[in-house]
XYZ file of C-alpha atoms in Angstrom:
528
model
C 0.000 0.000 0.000
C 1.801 3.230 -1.203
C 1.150 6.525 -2.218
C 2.636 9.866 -2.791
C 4.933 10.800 0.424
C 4.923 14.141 1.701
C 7.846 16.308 0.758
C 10.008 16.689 4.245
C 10.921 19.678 6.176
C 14.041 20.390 7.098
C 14.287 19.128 11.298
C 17.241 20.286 13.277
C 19.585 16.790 13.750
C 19.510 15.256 17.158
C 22.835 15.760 19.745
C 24.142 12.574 20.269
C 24.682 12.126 24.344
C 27.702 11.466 26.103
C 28.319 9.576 29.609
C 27.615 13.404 30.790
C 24.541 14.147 29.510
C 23.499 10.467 30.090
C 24.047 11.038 33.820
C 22.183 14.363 33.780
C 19.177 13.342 32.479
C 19.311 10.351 34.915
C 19.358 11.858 37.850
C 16.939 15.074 36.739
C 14.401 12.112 36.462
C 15.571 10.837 40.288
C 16.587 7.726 38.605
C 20.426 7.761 38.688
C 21.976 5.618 41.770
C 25.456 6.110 41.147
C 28.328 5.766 38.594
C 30.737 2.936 39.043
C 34.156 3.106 37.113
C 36.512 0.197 38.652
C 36.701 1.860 42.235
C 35.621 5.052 41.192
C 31.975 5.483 42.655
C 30.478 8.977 42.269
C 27.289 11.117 41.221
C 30.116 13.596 38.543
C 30.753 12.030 35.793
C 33.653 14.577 35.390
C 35.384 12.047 37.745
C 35.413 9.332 34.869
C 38.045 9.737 32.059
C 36.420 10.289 28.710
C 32.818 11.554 30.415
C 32.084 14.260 27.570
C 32.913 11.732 24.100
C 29.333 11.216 22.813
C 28.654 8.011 22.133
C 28.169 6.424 19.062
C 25.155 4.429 19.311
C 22.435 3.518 22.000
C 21.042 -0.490 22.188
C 19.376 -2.895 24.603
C 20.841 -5.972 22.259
C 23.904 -6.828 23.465
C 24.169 -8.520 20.003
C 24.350 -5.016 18.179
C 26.917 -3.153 20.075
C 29.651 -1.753 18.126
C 32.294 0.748 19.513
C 31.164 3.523 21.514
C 27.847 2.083 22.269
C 25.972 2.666 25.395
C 24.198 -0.268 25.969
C 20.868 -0.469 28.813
C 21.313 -4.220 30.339
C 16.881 -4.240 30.822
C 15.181 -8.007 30.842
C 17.135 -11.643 31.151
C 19.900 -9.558 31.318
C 22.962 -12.115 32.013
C 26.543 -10.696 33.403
C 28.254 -12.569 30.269
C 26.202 -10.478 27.517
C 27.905 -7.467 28.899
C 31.616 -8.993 28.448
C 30.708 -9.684 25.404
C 29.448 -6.146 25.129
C 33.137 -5.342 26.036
C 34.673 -6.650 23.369
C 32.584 -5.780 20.595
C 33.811 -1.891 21.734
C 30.806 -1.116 24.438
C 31.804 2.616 25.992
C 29.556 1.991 28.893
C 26.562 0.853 30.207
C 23.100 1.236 31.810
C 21.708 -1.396 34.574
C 19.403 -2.061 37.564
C 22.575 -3.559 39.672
C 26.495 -3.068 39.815
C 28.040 -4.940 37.210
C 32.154 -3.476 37.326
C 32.812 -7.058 38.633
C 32.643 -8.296 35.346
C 33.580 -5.324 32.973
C 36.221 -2.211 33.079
C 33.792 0.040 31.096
C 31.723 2.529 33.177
C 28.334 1.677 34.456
C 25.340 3.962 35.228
C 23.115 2.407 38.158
C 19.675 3.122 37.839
C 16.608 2.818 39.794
C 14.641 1.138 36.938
C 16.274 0.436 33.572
C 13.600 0.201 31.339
C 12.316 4.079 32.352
C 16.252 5.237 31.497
C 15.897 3.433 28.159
C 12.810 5.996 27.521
C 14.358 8.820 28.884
C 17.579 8.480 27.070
C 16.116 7.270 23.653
C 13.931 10.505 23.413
C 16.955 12.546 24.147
C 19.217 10.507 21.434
C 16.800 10.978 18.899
C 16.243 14.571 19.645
C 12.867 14.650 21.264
C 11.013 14.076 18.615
C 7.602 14.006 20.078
C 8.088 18.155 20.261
C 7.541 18.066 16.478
C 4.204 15.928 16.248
C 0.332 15.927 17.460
C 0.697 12.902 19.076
C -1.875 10.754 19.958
C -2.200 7.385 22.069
C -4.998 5.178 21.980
C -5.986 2.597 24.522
C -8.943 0.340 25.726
C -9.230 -3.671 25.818
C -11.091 -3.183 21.992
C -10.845 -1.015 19.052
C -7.950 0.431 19.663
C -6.149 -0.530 16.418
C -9.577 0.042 14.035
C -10.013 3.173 15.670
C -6.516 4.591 15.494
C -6.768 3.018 11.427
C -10.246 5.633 11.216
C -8.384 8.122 12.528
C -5.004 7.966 10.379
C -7.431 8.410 7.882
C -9.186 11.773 8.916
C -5.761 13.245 9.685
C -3.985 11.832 6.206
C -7.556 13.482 4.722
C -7.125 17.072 6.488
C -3.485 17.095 6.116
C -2.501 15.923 2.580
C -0.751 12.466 3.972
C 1.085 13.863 6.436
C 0.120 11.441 9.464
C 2.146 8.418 11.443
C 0.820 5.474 12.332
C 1.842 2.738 14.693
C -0.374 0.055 15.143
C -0.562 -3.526 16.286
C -0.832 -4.735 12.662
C 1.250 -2.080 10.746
C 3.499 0.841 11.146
C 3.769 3.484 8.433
C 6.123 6.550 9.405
C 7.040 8.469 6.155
C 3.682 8.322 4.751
C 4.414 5.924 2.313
C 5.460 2.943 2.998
C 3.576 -0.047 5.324
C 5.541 -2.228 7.545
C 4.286 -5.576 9.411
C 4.702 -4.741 13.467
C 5.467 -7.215 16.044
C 3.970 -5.572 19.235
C 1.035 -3.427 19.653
C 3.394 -0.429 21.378
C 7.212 -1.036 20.273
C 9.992 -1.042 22.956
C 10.714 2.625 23.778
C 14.166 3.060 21.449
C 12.266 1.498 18.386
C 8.859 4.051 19.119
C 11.257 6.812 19.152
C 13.192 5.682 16.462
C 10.080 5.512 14.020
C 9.188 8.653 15.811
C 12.291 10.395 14.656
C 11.765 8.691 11.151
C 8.405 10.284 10.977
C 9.492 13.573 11.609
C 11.994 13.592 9.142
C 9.532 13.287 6.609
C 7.632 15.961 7.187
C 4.982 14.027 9.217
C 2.479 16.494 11.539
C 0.563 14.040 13.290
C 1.191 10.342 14.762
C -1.202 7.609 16.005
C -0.081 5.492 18.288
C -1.774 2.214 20.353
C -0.825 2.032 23.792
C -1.263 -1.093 25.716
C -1.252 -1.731 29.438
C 1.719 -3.164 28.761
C 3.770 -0.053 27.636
C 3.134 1.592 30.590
C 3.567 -1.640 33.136
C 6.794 -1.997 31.424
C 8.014 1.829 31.140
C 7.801 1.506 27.358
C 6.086 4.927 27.264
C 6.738 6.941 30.134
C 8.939 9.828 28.550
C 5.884 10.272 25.895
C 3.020 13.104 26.884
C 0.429 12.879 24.491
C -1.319 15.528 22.705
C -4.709 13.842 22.954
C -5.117 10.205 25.417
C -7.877 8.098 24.330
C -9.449 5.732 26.577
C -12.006 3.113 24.660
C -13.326 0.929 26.863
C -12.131 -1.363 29.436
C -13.281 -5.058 30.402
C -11.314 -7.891 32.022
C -8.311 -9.217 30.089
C -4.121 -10.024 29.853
C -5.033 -11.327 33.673
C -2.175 -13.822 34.176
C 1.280 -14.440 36.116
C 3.534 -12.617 33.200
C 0.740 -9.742 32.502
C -1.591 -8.336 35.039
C -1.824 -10.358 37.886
C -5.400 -8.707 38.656
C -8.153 -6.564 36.878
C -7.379 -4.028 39.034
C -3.893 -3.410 38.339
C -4.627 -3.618 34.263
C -7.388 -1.045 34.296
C -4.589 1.293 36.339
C -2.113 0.191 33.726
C -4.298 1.662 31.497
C -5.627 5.007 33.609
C -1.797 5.736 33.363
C -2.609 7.053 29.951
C -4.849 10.308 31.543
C -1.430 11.447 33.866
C 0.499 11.310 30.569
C -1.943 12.953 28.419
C -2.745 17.112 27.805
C -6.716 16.010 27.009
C -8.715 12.804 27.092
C -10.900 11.386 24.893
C -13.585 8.951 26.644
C -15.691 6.495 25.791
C -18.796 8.442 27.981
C -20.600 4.427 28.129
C -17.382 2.473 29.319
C -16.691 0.638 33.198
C -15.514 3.074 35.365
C -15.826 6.279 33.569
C -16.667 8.079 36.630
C -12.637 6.949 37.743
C -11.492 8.595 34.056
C -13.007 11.553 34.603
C -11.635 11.871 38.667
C -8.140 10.869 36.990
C -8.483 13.958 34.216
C -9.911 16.452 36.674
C -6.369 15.395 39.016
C -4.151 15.864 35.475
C -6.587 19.199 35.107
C -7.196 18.223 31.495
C -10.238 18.558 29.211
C -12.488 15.407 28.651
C -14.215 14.905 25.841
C -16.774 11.991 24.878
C -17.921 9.810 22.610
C -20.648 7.083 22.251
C -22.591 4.816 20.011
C -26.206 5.779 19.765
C -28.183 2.057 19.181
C -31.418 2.760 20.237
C -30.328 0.809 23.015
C -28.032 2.788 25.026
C -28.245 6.483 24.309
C -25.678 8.374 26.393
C -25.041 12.066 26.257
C -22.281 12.133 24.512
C -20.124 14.913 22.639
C -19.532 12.993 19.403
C -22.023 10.191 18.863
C -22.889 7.471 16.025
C -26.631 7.370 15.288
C -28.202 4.188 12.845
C -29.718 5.653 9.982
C -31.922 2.535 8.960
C -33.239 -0.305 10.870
C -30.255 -2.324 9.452
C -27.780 -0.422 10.956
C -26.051 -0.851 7.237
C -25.186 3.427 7.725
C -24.592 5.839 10.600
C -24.821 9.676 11.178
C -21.915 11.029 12.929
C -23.143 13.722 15.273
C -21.118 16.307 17.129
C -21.688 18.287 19.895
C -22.509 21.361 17.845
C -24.869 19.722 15.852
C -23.160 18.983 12.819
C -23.190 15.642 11.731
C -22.358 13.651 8.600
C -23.564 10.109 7.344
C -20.976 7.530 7.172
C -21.545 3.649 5.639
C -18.130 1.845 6.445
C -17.000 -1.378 4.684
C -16.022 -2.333 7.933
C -19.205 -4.333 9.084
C -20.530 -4.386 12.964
C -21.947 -1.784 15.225
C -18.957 -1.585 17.347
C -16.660 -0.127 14.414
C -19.519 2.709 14.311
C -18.290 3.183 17.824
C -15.001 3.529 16.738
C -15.447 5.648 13.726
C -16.943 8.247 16.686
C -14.058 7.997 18.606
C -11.568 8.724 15.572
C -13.790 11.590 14.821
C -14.022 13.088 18.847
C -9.707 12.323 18.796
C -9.134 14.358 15.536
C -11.402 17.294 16.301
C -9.955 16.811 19.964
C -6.508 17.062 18.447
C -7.186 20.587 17.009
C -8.204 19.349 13.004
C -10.356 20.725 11.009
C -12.965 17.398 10.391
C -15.449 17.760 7.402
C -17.191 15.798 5.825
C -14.507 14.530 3.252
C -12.414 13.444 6.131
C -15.322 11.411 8.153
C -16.451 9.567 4.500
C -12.435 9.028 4.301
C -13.081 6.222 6.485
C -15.452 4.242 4.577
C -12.442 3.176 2.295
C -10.573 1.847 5.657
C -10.365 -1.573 5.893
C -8.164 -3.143 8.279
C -6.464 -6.373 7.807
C -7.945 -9.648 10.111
C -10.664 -7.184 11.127
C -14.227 -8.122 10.261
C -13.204 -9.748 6.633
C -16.047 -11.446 5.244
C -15.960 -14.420 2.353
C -18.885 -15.715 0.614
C -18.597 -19.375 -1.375
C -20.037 -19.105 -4.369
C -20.778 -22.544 -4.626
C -22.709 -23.120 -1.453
C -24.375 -20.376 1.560
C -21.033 -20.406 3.506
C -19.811 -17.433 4.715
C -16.337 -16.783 6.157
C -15.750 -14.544 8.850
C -11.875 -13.309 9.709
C -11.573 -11.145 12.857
C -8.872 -10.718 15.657
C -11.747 -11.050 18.129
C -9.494 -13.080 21.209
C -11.441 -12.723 24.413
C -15.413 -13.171 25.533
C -16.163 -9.233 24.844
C -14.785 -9.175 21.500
C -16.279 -12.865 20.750
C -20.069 -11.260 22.125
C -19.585 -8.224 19.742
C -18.297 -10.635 16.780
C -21.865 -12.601 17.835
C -23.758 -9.972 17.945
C -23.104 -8.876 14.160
C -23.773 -12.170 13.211
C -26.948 -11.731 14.621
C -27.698 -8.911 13.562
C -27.184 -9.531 9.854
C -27.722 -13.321 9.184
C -29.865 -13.722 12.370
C -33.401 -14.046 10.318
C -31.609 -16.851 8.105
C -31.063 -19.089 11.457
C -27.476 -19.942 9.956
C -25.763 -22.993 11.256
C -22.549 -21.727 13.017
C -19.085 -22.872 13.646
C -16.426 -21.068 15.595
C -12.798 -21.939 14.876
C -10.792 -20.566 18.596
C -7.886 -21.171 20.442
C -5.984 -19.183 22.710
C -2.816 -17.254 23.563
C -0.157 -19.396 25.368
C 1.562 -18.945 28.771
C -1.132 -15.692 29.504
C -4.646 -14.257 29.783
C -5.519 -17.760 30.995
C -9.251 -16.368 31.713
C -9.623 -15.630 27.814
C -10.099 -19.869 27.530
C -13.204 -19.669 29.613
C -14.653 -16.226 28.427
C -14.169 -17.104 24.756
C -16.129 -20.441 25.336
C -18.959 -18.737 27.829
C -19.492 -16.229 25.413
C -20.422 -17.999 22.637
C -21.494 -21.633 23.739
C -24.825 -20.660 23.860
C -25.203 -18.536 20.510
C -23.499 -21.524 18.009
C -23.679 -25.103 16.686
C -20.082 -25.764 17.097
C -16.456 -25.291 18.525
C -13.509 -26.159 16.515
C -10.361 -25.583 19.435
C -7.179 -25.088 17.260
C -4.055 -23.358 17.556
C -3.284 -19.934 18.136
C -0.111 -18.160 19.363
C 0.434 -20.837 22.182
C 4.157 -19.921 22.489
C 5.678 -22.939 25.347
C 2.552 -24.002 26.543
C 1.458 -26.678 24.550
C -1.158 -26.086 21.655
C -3.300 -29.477 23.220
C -3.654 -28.211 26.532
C -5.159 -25.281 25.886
C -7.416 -26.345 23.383
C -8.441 -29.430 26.147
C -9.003 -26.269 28.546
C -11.409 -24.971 26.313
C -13.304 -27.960 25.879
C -13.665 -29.017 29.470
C -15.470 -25.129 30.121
C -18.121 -26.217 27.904
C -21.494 -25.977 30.047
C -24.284 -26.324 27.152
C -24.155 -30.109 25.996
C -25.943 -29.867 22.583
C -23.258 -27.744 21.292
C -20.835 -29.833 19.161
C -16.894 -29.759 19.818
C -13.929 -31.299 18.144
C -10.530 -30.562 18.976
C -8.125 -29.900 15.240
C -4.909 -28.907 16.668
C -3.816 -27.863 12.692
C -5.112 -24.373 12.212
C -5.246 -24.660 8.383
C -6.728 -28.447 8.781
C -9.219 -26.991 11.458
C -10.616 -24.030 8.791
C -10.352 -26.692 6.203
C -12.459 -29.046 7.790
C -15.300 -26.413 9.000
C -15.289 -25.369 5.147
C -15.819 -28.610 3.947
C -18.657 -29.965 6.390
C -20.368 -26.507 5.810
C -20.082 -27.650 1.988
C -21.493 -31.281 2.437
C -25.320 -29.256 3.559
C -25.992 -27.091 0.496
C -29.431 -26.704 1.353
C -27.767 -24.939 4.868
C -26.342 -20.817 5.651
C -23.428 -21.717 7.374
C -21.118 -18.928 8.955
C -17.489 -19.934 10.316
C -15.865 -17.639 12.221
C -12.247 -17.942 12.418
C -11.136 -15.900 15.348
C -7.848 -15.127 17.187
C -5.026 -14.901 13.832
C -6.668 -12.371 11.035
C -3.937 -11.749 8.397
C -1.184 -12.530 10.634
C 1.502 -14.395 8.722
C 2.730 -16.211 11.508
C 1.918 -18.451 14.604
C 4.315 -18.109 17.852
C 5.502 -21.136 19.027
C 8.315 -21.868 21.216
C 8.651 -17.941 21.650
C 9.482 -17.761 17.594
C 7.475 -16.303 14.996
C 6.387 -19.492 12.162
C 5.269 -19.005 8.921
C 1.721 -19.352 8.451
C -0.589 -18.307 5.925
C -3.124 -16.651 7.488
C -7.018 -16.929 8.178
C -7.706 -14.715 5.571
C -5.523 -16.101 3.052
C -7.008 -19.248 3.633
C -10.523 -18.146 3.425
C -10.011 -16.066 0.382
C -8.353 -19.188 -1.304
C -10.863 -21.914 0.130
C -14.037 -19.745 -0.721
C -13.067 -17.245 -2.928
């Protein structure tokens, strides 16, 4: 996906830091401990030989040090990656604990690693946040279809001159797409892109930011423009995530302190909290909601059904301007979305019209809501990244909504994420068990744990005996098989939903990315 780039600006080049400046903005932030040169031990780096040479690169792989590199030891740090550090030409380093007993190169002591690697990667890359609108999104759903909606609105008001990094993709000079491996990149990488995007002439930047980034520090040095706060519901509950719901939803609150407005969903859990949380930060709030004859909340920017198929929406804004909007993205819940994009742009200070909200009927988002249709039978395909019981209920709900009168027979092809968010394996399978004809447990990104457990998991939490099970642990033998029984009733609207994957081009196993084809490939080539 490409189009014409817009033409950079000139951008004054970053400084690079030295041991010096490294140790200043340390301790401004109350994170430096101490600096520890052999037996020198001291809070001026003046006292350490060489203390002013700026250094020639900043890492956290140990693997890609060259000489002059400051390297941050953050993770499964081991002792020996640092001596190897050493000899590749490693000018010093950045750790939790004092590690001279294994190298001669100066160490800077921190209170928590991963919030110097922030800290010192916006300074190496010249704060580049200071020349962007920048805006994070968060919530347990929508976040990467909403921040899609609005890269569109701000590529439409300002000629293609918007960033985007997103759990699926990452574009950064307005041009080019690139696959992403986590929903909010390590800090370095963010401001790496971030520095990328300024350089070509980029004004605004979209960014999803998970509970995650801020449990880990990935995002702490970043204030954002405009915050957005979705929703919230129970999820990434587990021994390596969140160990409770309350700590995720703080996670994600974390967003408000680190924001200069918020953007709320007006109908999500524990808005009352947001709003206490903004009015601390003394920041504006404003809100948006999904108007579905069902739940009609005041709301600043709202998304109101036009027909009794809820095929088209009016957008409707405070003021009383409004615009009608059909997306190709199906479902109610991406209405919702499309008036969140539209309360974050105006929020942001653009100039929304109508050209920018019908911008994002073109949107489609890979592994989101992709729908195949068999010609040769009344199958349809359905490819979404729904992985928990809220987004499985919303996925349900759709299907009710539009194939509900044709009482289709349905088949729903899960499994679940390894090693975490062990809770998902019981929601996915409550939320649906009563609404379907059948369960096909397969493999999904099951990393060390292995595929057959989980799948067994989700079996034994079936309550509702008529429902039909089987257990495919082959992901592409699982869709296979739902395609082909679907095939053997002609005289049958059958609707297999293939959840969890989307267009991903990979399965994790063993903590690797594998090759895979992808649901969507699959469907597209099975069905057509």
């Amino acid at each position: 996906m490409e189009r014409a780039a817009a033409q950079p600006q000139p951008q004054p080049q970053p400084q690079r830091p030295s041991l010096a400046t490294a140790a200043d903005i340390l301790s401004q932030a109350g994170l430096l401990r101490e600096i520890i040169a052999g037996d020198v031990w001291t809070l001026d780096p003046s006292d350490i030989d060489g203390s002013d040479v700026p250094f020639s690169d900043l890492t956290y792989d140990s693997r890609t040090v060259t000489t002059g590199s400051l390297l941050c030891c953050k993770g499964r740090f081991r002792p020996e990656y640092l001596v190897d550090a050493e000899r590749r030409g490693a000018a010093a380093y950045v750790s939790q604990e004092d590690l001279s007993g294994s190298v001669h190169i100066p160490g800077l002591v921190v209170n928590d690693v991963r919030q110097a690697l922030g800290l010192l990667a916006d300074a190496w890359f010249g704060y580049p946040e200071k020349h962007l609108t920048l805006i994070g999104i968060t919530g347990t759903k929508g976040k990467t279809t909403t921040a899609w909606f609005l890269h569109s609105i701000l590529d439409s008001v300002s000629g293609g001159r918007c960033a985007l990094l997103s759990s699926i993709a990452n574009i950064v000079d307005g041009s080019t797409w690139e696959e992403s491996n986590l929903t909010t990149p390590e800090s370095l990488d963010t401001m790496r892109m971030m520095r990328r995007a300024v350089d070509a002439g980029m004004r605004y930047m979209v960014m999803e930011v998970s509970s995650q980034a801020y449990k880990v520090h990935r995002v702490d040095a970043l204030t954002f423009d405009v915050g957005a706060f979705l929703n919230i519901s129970p999820d990434h509950i587990s021994p390596i995530e969140h160990p409770t719901f309350e700590d995720y939803l703080y996670c994600k609150r974390r967003i408000v302190d680190h924001s200069r407005s918020l953007v709320l969903g007006a109908d999500t859990a524990h808005a009352a909290l947001l709003r206490q949380d903004a009015a601390h930060a003394d920041i504006p709030v404003t809100t948006f909601a999904l108007h579905d004859g069902r739940k009609d909340t005041d709301a600043d920017v709202a998304a109101e059904p036009l027909d009794p198929t809820h095929l088209s929406y009016r957008i409707v804004t405070h003021d009383g301007d409004s615009h009608d909007c059909r997306l190709e993205l199906d479902g109610d819940f991406n209405y919702a979305n499309a008036a969140a994009a539209v309360a974050i742009a105006n929020a942001a200070g653009a100039v929304v019209d109508g050209k920018s909200i019908r911008s994002m009927e073109r949107v489609r988002v890979p592994g989101r809501m992709e729908r195949f249709v068999d010609e040769r039978s009344q199958t349809i395909g359905i490819v979404d990244y729904a992985h928990n019981g809220v987004s499985t209920t919303a996925l349900l709900d759709f299907v009710d909504e539009r194939y509900g009168s044709r009482h289709p027979h349905i088949t729903l092809i899960t499994g679940s994420a390894g090693n975490k968010a062990f809770d998902r394996r019981r929601e996915i399978v409550a939320a649906a068990e009563n609404r379907i004809d059948r369960f096909i447990f397969t493999e999904d990104d099951t990393d060390t744990e292995p595929t057959e457990d989980i799948c067994r998991q989700m079996d034994e939490s079936i309550t509702v005996p008529t429902v039909a099970h089987d257990i495919i642990l082959d992901r592409v033998a699982a869709i296979e098989k739902a395609i082909s029984d679907a095939r053997s009733h002609p005289d049958r609207v059958d609707v297999i939903l293939a959840i969890g994957k989307g267009s991903e081009r990979w399965i994790k196993r063993l903590n690797e990315h594998t090759p895979y084809e992808g649901d969507d490939v699959l469907f597209s080539r099975l069905l057509g």
